[in-house]
mmCIF file of C-alpha atoms and ligand atoms in Angstrom:
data_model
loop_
_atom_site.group_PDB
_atom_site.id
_atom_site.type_symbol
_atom_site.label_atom_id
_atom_site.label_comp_id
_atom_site.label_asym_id
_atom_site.label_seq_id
_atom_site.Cartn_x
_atom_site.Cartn_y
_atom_site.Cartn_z
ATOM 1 C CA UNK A 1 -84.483 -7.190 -92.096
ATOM 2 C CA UNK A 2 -80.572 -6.619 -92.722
ATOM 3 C CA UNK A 3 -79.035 -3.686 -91.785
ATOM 4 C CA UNK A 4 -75.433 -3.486 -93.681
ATOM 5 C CA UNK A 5 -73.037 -1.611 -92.064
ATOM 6 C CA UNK A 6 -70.043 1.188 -93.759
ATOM 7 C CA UNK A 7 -66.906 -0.513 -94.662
ATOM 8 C CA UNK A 8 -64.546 -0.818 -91.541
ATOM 9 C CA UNK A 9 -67.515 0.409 -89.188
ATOM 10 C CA UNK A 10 -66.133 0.163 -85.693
ATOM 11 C CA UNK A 11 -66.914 -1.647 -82.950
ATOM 12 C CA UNK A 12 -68.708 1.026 -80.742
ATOM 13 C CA UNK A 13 -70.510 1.509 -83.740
ATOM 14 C CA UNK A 14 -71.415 -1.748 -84.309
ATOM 15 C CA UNK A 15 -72.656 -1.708 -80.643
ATOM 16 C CA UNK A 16 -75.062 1.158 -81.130
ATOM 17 C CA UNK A 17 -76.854 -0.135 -83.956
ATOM 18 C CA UNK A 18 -77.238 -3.552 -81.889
ATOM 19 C CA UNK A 19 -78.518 -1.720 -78.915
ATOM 20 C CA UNK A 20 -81.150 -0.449 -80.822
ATOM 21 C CA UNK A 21 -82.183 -3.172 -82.530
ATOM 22 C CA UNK A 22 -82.389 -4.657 -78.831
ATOM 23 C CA UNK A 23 -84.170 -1.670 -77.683
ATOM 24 C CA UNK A 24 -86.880 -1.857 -80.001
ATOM 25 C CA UNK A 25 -87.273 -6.144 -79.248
ATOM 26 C CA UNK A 26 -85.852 -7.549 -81.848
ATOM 27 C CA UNK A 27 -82.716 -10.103 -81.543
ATOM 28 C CA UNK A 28 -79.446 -9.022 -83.327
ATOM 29 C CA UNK A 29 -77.514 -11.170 -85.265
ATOM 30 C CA UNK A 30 -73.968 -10.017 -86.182
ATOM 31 C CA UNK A 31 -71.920 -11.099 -88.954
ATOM 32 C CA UNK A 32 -68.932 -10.096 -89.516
ATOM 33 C CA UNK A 33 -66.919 -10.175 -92.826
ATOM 34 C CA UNK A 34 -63.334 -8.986 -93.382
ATOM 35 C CA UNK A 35 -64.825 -5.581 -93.956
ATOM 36 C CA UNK A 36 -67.950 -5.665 -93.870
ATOM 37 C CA UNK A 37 -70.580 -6.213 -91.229
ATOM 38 C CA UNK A 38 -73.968 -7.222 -91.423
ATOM 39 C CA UNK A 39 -76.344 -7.205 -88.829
ATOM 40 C CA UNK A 40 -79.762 -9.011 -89.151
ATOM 41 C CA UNK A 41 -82.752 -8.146 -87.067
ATOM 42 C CA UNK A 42 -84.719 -10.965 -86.154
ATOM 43 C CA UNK A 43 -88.306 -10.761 -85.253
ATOM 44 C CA UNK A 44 -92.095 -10.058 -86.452
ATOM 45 C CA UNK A 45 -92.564 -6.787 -88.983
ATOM 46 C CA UNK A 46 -88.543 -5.328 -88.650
ATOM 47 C CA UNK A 47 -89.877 -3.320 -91.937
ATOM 48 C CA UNK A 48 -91.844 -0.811 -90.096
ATOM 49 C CA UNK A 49 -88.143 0.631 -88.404
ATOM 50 C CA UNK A 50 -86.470 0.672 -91.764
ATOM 51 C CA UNK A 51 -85.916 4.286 -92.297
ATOM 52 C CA UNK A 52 -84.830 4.548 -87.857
ATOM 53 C CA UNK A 53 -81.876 2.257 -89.153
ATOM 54 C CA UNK A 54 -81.842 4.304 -92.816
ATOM 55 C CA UNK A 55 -80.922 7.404 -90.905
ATOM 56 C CA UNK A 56 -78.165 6.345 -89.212
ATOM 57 C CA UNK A 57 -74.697 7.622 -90.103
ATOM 58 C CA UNK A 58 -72.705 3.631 -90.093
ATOM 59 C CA UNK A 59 -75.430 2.529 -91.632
ATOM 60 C CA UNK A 60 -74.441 1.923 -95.546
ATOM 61 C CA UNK A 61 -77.851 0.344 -96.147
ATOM 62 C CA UNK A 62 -81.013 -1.797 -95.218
ATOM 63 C CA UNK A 63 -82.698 -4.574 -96.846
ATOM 64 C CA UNK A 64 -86.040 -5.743 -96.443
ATOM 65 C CA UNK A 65 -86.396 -9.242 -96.783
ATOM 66 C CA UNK A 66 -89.988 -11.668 -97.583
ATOM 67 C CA UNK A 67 -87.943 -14.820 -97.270
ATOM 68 C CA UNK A 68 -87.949 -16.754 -94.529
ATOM 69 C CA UNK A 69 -84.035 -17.428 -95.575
ATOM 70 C CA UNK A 70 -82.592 -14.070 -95.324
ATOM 71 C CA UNK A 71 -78.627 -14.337 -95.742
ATOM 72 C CA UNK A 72 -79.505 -17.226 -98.039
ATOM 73 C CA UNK A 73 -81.904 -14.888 -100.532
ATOM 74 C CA UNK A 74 -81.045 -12.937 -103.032
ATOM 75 C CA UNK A 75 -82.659 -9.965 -101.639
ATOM 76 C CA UNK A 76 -80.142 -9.986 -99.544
ATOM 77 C CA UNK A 77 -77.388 -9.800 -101.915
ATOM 78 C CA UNK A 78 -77.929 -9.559 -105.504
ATOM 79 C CA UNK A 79 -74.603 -10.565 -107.157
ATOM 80 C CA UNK A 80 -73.604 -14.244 -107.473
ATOM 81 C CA UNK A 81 -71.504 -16.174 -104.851
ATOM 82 C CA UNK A 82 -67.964 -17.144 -105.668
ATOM 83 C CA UNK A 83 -66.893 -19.282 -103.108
ATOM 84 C CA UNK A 84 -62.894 -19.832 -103.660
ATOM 85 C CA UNK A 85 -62.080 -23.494 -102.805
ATOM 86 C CA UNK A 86 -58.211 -23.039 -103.572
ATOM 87 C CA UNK A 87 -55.978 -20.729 -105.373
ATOM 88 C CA UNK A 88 -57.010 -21.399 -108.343
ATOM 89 C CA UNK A 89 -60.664 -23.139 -107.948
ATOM 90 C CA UNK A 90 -63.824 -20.984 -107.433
ATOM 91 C CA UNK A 91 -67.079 -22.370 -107.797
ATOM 92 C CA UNK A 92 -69.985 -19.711 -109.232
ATOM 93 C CA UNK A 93 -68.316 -18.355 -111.782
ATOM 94 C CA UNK A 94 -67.903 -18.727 -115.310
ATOM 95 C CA UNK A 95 -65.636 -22.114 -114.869
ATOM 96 C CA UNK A 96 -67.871 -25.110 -114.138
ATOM 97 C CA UNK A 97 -66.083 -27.497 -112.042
ATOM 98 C CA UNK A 98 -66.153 -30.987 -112.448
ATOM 99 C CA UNK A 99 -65.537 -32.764 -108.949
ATOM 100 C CA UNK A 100 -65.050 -36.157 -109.468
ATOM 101 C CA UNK A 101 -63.880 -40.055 -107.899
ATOM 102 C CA UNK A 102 -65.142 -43.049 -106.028
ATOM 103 C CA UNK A 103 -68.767 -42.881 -104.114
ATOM 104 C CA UNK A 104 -66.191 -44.102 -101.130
ATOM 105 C CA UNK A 105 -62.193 -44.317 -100.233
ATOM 106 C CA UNK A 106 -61.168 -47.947 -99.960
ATOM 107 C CA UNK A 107 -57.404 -47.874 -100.335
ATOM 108 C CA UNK A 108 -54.788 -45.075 -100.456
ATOM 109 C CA UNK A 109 -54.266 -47.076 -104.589
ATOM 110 C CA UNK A 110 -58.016 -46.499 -105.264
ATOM 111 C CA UNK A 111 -57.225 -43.026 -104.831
ATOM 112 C CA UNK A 112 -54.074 -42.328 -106.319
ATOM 113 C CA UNK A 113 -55.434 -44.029 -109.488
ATOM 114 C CA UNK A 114 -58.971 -42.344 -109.554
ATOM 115 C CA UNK A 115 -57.446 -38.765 -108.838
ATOM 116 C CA UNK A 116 -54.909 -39.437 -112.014
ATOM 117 C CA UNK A 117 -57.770 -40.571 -114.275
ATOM 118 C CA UNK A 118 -60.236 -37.469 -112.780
ATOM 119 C CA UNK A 119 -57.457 -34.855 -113.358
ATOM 120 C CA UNK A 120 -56.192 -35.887 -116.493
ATOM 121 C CA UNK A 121 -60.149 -35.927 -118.032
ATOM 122 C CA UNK A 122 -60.037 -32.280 -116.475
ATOM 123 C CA UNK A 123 -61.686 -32.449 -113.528
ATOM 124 C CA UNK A 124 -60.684 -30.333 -110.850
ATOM 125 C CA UNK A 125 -61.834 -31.660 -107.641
ATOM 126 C CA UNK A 126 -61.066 -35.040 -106.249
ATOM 127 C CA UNK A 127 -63.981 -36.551 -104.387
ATOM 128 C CA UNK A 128 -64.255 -39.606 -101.795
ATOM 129 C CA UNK A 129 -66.435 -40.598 -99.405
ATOM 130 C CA UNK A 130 -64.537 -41.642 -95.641
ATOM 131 C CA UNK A 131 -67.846 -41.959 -93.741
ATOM 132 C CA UNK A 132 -70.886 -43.081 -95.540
ATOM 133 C CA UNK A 133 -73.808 -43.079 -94.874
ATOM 134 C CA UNK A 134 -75.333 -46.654 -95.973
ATOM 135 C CA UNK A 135 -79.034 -47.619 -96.544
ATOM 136 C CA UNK A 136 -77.936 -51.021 -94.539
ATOM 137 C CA UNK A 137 -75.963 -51.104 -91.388
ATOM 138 C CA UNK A 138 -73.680 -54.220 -92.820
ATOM 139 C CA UNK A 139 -72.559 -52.453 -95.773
ATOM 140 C CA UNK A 140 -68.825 -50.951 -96.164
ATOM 141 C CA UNK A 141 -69.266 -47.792 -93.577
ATOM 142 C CA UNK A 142 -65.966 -46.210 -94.937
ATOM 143 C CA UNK A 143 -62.086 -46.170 -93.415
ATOM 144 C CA UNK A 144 -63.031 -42.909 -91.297
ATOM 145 C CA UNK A 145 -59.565 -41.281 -91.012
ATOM 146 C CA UNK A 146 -57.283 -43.332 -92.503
ATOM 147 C CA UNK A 147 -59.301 -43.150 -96.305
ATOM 148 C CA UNK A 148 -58.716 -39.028 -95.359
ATOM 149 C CA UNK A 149 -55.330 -39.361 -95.357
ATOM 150 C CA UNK A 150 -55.083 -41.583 -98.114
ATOM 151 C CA UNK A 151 -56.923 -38.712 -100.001
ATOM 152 C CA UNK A 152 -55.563 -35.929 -98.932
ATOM 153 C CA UNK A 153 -52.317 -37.138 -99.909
ATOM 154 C CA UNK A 154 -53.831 -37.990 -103.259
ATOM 155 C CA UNK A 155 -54.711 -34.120 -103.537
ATOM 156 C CA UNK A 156 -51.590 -33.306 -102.654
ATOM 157 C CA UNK A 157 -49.754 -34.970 -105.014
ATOM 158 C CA UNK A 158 -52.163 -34.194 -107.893
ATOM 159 C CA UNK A 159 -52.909 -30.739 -106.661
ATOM 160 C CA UNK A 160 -56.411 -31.195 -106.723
ATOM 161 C CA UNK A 161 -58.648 -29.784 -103.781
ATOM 162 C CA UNK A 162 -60.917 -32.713 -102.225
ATOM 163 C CA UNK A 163 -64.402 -33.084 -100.757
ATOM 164 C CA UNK A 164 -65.901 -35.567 -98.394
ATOM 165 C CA UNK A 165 -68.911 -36.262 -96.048
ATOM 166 C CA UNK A 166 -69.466 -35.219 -92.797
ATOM 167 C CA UNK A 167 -72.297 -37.317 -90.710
ATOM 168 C CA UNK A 168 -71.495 -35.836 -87.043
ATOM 169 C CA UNK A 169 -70.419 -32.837 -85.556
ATOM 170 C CA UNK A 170 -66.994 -34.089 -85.093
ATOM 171 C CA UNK A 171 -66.663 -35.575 -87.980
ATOM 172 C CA UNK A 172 -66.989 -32.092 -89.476
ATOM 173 C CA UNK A 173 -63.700 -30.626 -86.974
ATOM 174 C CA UNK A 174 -62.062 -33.372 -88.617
ATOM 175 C CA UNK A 175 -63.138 -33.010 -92.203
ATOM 176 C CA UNK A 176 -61.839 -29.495 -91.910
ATOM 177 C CA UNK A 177 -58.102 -30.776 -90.640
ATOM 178 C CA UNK A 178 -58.202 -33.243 -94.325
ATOM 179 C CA UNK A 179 -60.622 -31.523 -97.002
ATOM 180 C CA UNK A 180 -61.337 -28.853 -99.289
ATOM 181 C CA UNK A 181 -65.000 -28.999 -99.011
ATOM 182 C CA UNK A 182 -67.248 -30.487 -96.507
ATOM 183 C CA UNK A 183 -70.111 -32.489 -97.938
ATOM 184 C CA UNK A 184 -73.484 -32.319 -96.059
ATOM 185 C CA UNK A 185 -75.395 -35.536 -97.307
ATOM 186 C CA UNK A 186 -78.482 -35.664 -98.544
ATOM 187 C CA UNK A 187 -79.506 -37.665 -94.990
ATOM 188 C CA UNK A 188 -78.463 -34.797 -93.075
ATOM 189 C CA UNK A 189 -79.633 -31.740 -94.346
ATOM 190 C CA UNK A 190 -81.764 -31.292 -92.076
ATOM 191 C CA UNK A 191 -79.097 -32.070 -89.166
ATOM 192 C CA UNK A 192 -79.464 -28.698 -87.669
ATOM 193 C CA UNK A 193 -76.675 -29.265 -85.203
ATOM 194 C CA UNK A 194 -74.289 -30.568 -87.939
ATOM 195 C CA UNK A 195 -75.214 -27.709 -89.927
ATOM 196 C CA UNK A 196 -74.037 -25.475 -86.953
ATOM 197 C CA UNK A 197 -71.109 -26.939 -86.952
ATOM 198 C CA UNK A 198 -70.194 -26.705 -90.398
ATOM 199 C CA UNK A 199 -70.990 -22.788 -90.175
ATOM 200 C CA UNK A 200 -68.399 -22.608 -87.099
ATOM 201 C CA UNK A 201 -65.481 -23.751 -89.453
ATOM 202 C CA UNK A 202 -63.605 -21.896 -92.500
ATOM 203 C CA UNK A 203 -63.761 -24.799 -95.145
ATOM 204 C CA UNK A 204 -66.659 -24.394 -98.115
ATOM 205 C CA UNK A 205 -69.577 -26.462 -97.789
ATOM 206 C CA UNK A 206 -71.685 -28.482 -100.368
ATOM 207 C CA UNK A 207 -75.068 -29.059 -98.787
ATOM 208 C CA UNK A 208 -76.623 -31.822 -100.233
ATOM 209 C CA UNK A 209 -80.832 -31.276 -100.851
ATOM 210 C CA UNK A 210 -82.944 -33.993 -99.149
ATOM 211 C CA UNK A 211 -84.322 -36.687 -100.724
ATOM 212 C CA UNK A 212 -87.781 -35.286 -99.316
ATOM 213 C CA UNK A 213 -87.011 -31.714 -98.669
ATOM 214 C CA UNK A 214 -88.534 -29.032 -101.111
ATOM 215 C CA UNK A 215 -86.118 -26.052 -102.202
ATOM 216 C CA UNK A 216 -87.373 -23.719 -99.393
ATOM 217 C CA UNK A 217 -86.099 -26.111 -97.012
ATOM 218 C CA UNK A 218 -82.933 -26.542 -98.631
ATOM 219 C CA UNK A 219 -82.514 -23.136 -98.425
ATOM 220 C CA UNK A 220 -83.377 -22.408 -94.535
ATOM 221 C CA UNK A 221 -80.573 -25.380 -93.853
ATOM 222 C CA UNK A 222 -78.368 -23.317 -96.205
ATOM 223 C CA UNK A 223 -79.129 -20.455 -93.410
ATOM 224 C CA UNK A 224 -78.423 -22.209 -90.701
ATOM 225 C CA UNK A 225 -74.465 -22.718 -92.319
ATOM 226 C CA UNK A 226 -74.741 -19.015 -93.069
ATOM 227 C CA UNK A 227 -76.038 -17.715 -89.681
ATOM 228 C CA UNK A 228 -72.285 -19.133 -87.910
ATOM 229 C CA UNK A 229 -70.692 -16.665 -90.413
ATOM 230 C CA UNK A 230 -69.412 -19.289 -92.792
ATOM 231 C CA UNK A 231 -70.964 -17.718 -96.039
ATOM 232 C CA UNK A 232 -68.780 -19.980 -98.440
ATOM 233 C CA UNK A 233 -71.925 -22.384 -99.502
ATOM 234 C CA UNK A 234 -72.493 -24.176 -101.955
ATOM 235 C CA UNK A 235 -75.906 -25.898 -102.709
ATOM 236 C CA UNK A 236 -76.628 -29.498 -104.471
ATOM 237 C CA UNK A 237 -78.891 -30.902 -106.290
ATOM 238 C CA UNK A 238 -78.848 -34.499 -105.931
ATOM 239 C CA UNK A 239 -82.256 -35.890 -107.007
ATOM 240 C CA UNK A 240 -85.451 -36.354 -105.207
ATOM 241 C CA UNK A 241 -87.913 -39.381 -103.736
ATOM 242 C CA UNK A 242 -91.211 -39.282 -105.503
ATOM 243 C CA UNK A 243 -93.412 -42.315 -107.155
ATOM 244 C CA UNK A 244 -91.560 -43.178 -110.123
ATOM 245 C CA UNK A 245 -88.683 -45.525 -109.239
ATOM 246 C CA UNK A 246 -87.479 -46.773 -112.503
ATOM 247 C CA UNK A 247 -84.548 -44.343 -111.698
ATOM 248 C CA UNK A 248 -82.483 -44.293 -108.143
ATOM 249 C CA UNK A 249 -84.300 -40.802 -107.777
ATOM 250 C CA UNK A 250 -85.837 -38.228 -109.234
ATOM 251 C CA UNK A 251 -83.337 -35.916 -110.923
ATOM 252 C CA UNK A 252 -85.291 -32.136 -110.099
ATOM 253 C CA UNK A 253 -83.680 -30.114 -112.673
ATOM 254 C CA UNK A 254 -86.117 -27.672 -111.970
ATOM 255 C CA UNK A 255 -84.771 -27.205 -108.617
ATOM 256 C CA UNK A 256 -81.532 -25.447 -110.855
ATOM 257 C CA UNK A 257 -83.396 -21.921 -111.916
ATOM 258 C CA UNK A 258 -85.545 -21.758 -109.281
ATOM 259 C CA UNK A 259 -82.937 -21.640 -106.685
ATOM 260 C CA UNK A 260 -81.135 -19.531 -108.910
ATOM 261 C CA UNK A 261 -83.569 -16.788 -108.595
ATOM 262 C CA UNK A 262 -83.840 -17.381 -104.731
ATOM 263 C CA UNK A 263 -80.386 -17.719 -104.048
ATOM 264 C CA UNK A 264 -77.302 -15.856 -104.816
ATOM 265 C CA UNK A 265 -75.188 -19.649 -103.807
ATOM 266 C CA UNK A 266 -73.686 -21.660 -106.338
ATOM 267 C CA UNK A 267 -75.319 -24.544 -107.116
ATOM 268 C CA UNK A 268 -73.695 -27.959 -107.785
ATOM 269 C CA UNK A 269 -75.565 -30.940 -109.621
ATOM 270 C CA UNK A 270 -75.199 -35.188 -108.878
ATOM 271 C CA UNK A 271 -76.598 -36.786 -111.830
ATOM 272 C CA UNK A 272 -74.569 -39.875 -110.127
ATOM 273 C CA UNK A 273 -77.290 -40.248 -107.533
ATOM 274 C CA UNK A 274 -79.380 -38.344 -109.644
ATOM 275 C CA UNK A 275 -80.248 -41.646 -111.644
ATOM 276 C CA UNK A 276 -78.488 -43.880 -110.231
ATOM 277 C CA UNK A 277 -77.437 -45.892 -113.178
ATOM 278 C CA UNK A 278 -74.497 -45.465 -115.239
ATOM 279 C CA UNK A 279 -75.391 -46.016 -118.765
ATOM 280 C CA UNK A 280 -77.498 -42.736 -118.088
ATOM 281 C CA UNK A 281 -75.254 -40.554 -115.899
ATOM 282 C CA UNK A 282 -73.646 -39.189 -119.116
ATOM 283 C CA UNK A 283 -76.747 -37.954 -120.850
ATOM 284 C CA UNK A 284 -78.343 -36.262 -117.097
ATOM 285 C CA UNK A 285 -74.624 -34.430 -116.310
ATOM 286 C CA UNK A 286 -75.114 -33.320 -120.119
ATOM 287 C CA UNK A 287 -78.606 -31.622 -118.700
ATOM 288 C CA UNK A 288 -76.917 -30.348 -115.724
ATOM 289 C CA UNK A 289 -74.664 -28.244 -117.296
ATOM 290 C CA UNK A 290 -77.223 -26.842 -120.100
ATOM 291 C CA UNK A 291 -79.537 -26.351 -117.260
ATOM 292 C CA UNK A 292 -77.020 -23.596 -115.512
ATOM 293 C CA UNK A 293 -75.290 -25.825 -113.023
ATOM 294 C CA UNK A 294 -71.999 -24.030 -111.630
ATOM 295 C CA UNK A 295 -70.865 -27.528 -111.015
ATOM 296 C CA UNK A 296 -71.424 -31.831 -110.893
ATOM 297 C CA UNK A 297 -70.082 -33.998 -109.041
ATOM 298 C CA UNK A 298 -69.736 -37.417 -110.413
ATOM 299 C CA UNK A 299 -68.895 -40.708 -109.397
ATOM 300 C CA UNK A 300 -65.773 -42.726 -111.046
ATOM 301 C CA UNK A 301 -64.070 -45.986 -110.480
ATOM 302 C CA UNK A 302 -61.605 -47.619 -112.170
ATOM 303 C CA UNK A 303 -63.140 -51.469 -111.518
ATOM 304 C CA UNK A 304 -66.952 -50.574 -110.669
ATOM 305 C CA UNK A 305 -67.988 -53.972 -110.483
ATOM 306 C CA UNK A 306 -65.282 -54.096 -107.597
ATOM 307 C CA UNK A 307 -66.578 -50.584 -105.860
ATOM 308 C CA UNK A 308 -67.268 -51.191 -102.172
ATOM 309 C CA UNK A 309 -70.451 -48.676 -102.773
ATOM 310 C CA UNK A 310 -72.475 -47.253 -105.739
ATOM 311 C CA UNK A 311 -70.952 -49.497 -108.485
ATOM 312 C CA UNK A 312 -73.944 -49.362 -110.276
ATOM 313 C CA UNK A 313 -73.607 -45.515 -110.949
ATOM 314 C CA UNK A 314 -69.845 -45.035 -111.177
ATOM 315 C CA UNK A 315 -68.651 -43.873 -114.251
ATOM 316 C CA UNK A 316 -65.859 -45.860 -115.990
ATOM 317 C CA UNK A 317 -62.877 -43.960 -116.829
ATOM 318 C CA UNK A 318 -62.876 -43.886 -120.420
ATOM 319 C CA UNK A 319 -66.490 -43.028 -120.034
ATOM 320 C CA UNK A 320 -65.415 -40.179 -117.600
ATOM 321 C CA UNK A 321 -62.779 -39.164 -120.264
ATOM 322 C CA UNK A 322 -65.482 -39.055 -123.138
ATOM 323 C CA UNK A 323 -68.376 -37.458 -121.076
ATOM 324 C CA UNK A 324 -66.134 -34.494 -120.129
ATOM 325 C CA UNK A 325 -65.353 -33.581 -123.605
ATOM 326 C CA UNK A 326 -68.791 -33.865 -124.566
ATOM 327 C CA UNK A 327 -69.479 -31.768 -120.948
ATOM 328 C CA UNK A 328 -67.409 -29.144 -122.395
ATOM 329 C CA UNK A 329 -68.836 -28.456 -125.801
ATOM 330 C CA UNK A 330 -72.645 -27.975 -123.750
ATOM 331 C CA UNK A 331 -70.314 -26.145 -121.279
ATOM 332 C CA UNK A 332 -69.527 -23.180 -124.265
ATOM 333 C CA UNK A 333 -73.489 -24.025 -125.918
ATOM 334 C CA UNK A 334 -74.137 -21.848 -122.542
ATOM 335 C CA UNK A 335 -71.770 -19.513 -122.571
ATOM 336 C CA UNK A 336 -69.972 -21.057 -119.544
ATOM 337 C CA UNK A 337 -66.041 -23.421 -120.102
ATOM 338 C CA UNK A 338 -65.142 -26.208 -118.376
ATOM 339 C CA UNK A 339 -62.166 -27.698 -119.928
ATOM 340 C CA UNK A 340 -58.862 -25.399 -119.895
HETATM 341 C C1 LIG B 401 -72.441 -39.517 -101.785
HETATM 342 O O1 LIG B 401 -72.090 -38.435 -102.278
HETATM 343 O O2 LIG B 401 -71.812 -40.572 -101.929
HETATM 344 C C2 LIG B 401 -73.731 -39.556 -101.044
HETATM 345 C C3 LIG B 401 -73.941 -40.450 -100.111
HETATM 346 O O3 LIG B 401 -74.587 -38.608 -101.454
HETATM 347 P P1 LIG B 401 -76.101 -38.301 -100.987
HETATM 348 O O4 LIG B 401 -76.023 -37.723 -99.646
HETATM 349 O O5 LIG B 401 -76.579 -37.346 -102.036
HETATM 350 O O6 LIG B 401 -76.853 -39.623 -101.041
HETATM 351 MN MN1 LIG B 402 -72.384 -42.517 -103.510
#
């Protein structure tokens, strides 16, 4: 159950309503917003003290929540997430951002060139990869903090806001000195102390879906980034394992309006990973968008056959160029714009 408190509630206030939820053995969880606080009560059957918590005077109101995800759920809040990556970049509204560059960093060049090509197609977010995570152990692992700064000063220059991957729990305090967004990879949703960590810090995160979780779980990792009191969130789609492998995975469109109606978070689509092969990114980022993504993220390269990882599936830039224009047209078919 959530108990939402009055606007600029204080904190003896605050303390009341948590002493009660202790009282009656249930454990509080505080979060606190700029202005508004929100205190979940954990534990079996909360329901049947509903109107106890109803009555009370800082109490603005109480939600009763079936979901094993509660700050994730849209019972819990019924409007759509807007989480602001910069000044003027906010993912969940009617703009659908295209984030976009190289599966990894290999050279401050690689970046300067990609986040030229990406911005002048209209992209808006400049993506690159400084730790990957690699099926083999003797492929390129990534430059770590060195490809950071080559992309950060890439952002810089271009004014674009930049995402990467975070595999480790200090890899994310770093992430958060460099990037924009912190990527959760699709190997580490279910990190639960990485996801902790990513909750402690201020930067949005794009939590990749499993290659084997189902949306539920998704979700309840979505919590755990949530349940720290970071609420900016932002939830991918990135294609799934199942028996057919003439693709890379298992694109689950699906996946889009269901967690739609679950969730109040944005969600993001890969089509890049998605398929896995680049004559058909194109035609699956077409689906994303008509399917009600609030975002893709794509990969680009200037010299694929040269790209240290994914290759395969990075776009080339006059495809990139082409595909967005065609991304915009679907873009207004749905009521939504992408190009400005
Ligand atoms: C990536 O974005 O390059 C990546 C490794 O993604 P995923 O975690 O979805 O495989
Ligand atoms: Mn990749």
């Amino acid at each position: 159950m959530i108990i939402t408190l009055r606007k600029g509630a204080k904190q003896k206030e605050i303390m009341v309503v948590t002493e009660k939820v202790k009282g009656l053995g249930y454990r509080p969880h505080i979060s606190k917003g700029e202005d508004i606080t929100i205190i979940g009560m954990i534990g079996d059957s909360a329901e049947k003290y509903k109107e106890v918590f109803e009555a009370m005077d800082v109490v603005e109101h109480v939600n009763e929540i079936q979901k094993p995800y509660k700050l994730a759920s849209r019972e819990f809040k019924r409007e759509n997430t807007v989480v602001k990556v910069s000044r003027n970049v906010d993912i969940g509204g009617k703009k659908i951002h295209v984030m976009a560059g190289p599966c990894a960093i290999e050279s401050r060049d690689l970046m300067n060139d990609t986040g030229k090509i990406v911005k002048e197609a209209g992209g808006t977010i400049l993506r690159g990869g400084a730790f990957k995570p690699r099926s083999s152990p003797y492929a390129f692992q990534g430059l770590g903090e060195e490809g950071l700064k080559y992309m950060e000063e890439a952002g810089e220059k271009l004014h674009m806001p930049t995402i990467s991957e975070a595999m480790t729990v200090e890899q994310v305090e770093l992430l958060s000195k460099y990037c924009d967004i912190i990527q959760i990879g699709a190997r580490n949703m279910q990190n639960y102390d990485l996801l902790k960590a990513a909750g402690r810090q201020k930067k949005p995160v794009l939590l990749k879906r499993g290659m084997a979780a189902t949306v539920k779980e998704l979700l309840l990792s979505a919590e755990y980034i949530l349940s720290q009191g970071n609420y900016d969130v932002i939830l991918c789609e990135r294609g799934i394992r199942t028996f057919e492998d003439s693709t890379r995975f298992t694109m689950d469109l699906n996946a889009v309006p269901v967690l739609k109606k679950f969730s109040h978070l944005p969600v993001v689509l890969d089509p890049s990973h998605g398929i896995g092969i680049r004559e058909h990114v194109g035609t699956m980022a077409k689906a994303c968008i008509a399917v009600g993504a609030d975002g893709i993220i794509i990969e680009v390269h200037p010299r694929p056959e040269e790209a240290l990882s994914d290759g395969p599936q990075s776009l080339m830039p006059e495809q990139f160029r082409r595909l967005m224009e065609d991304l915009d047209l679907v873009a207004k078919a749905v009521g939504r714009e992408l190009l400005d």
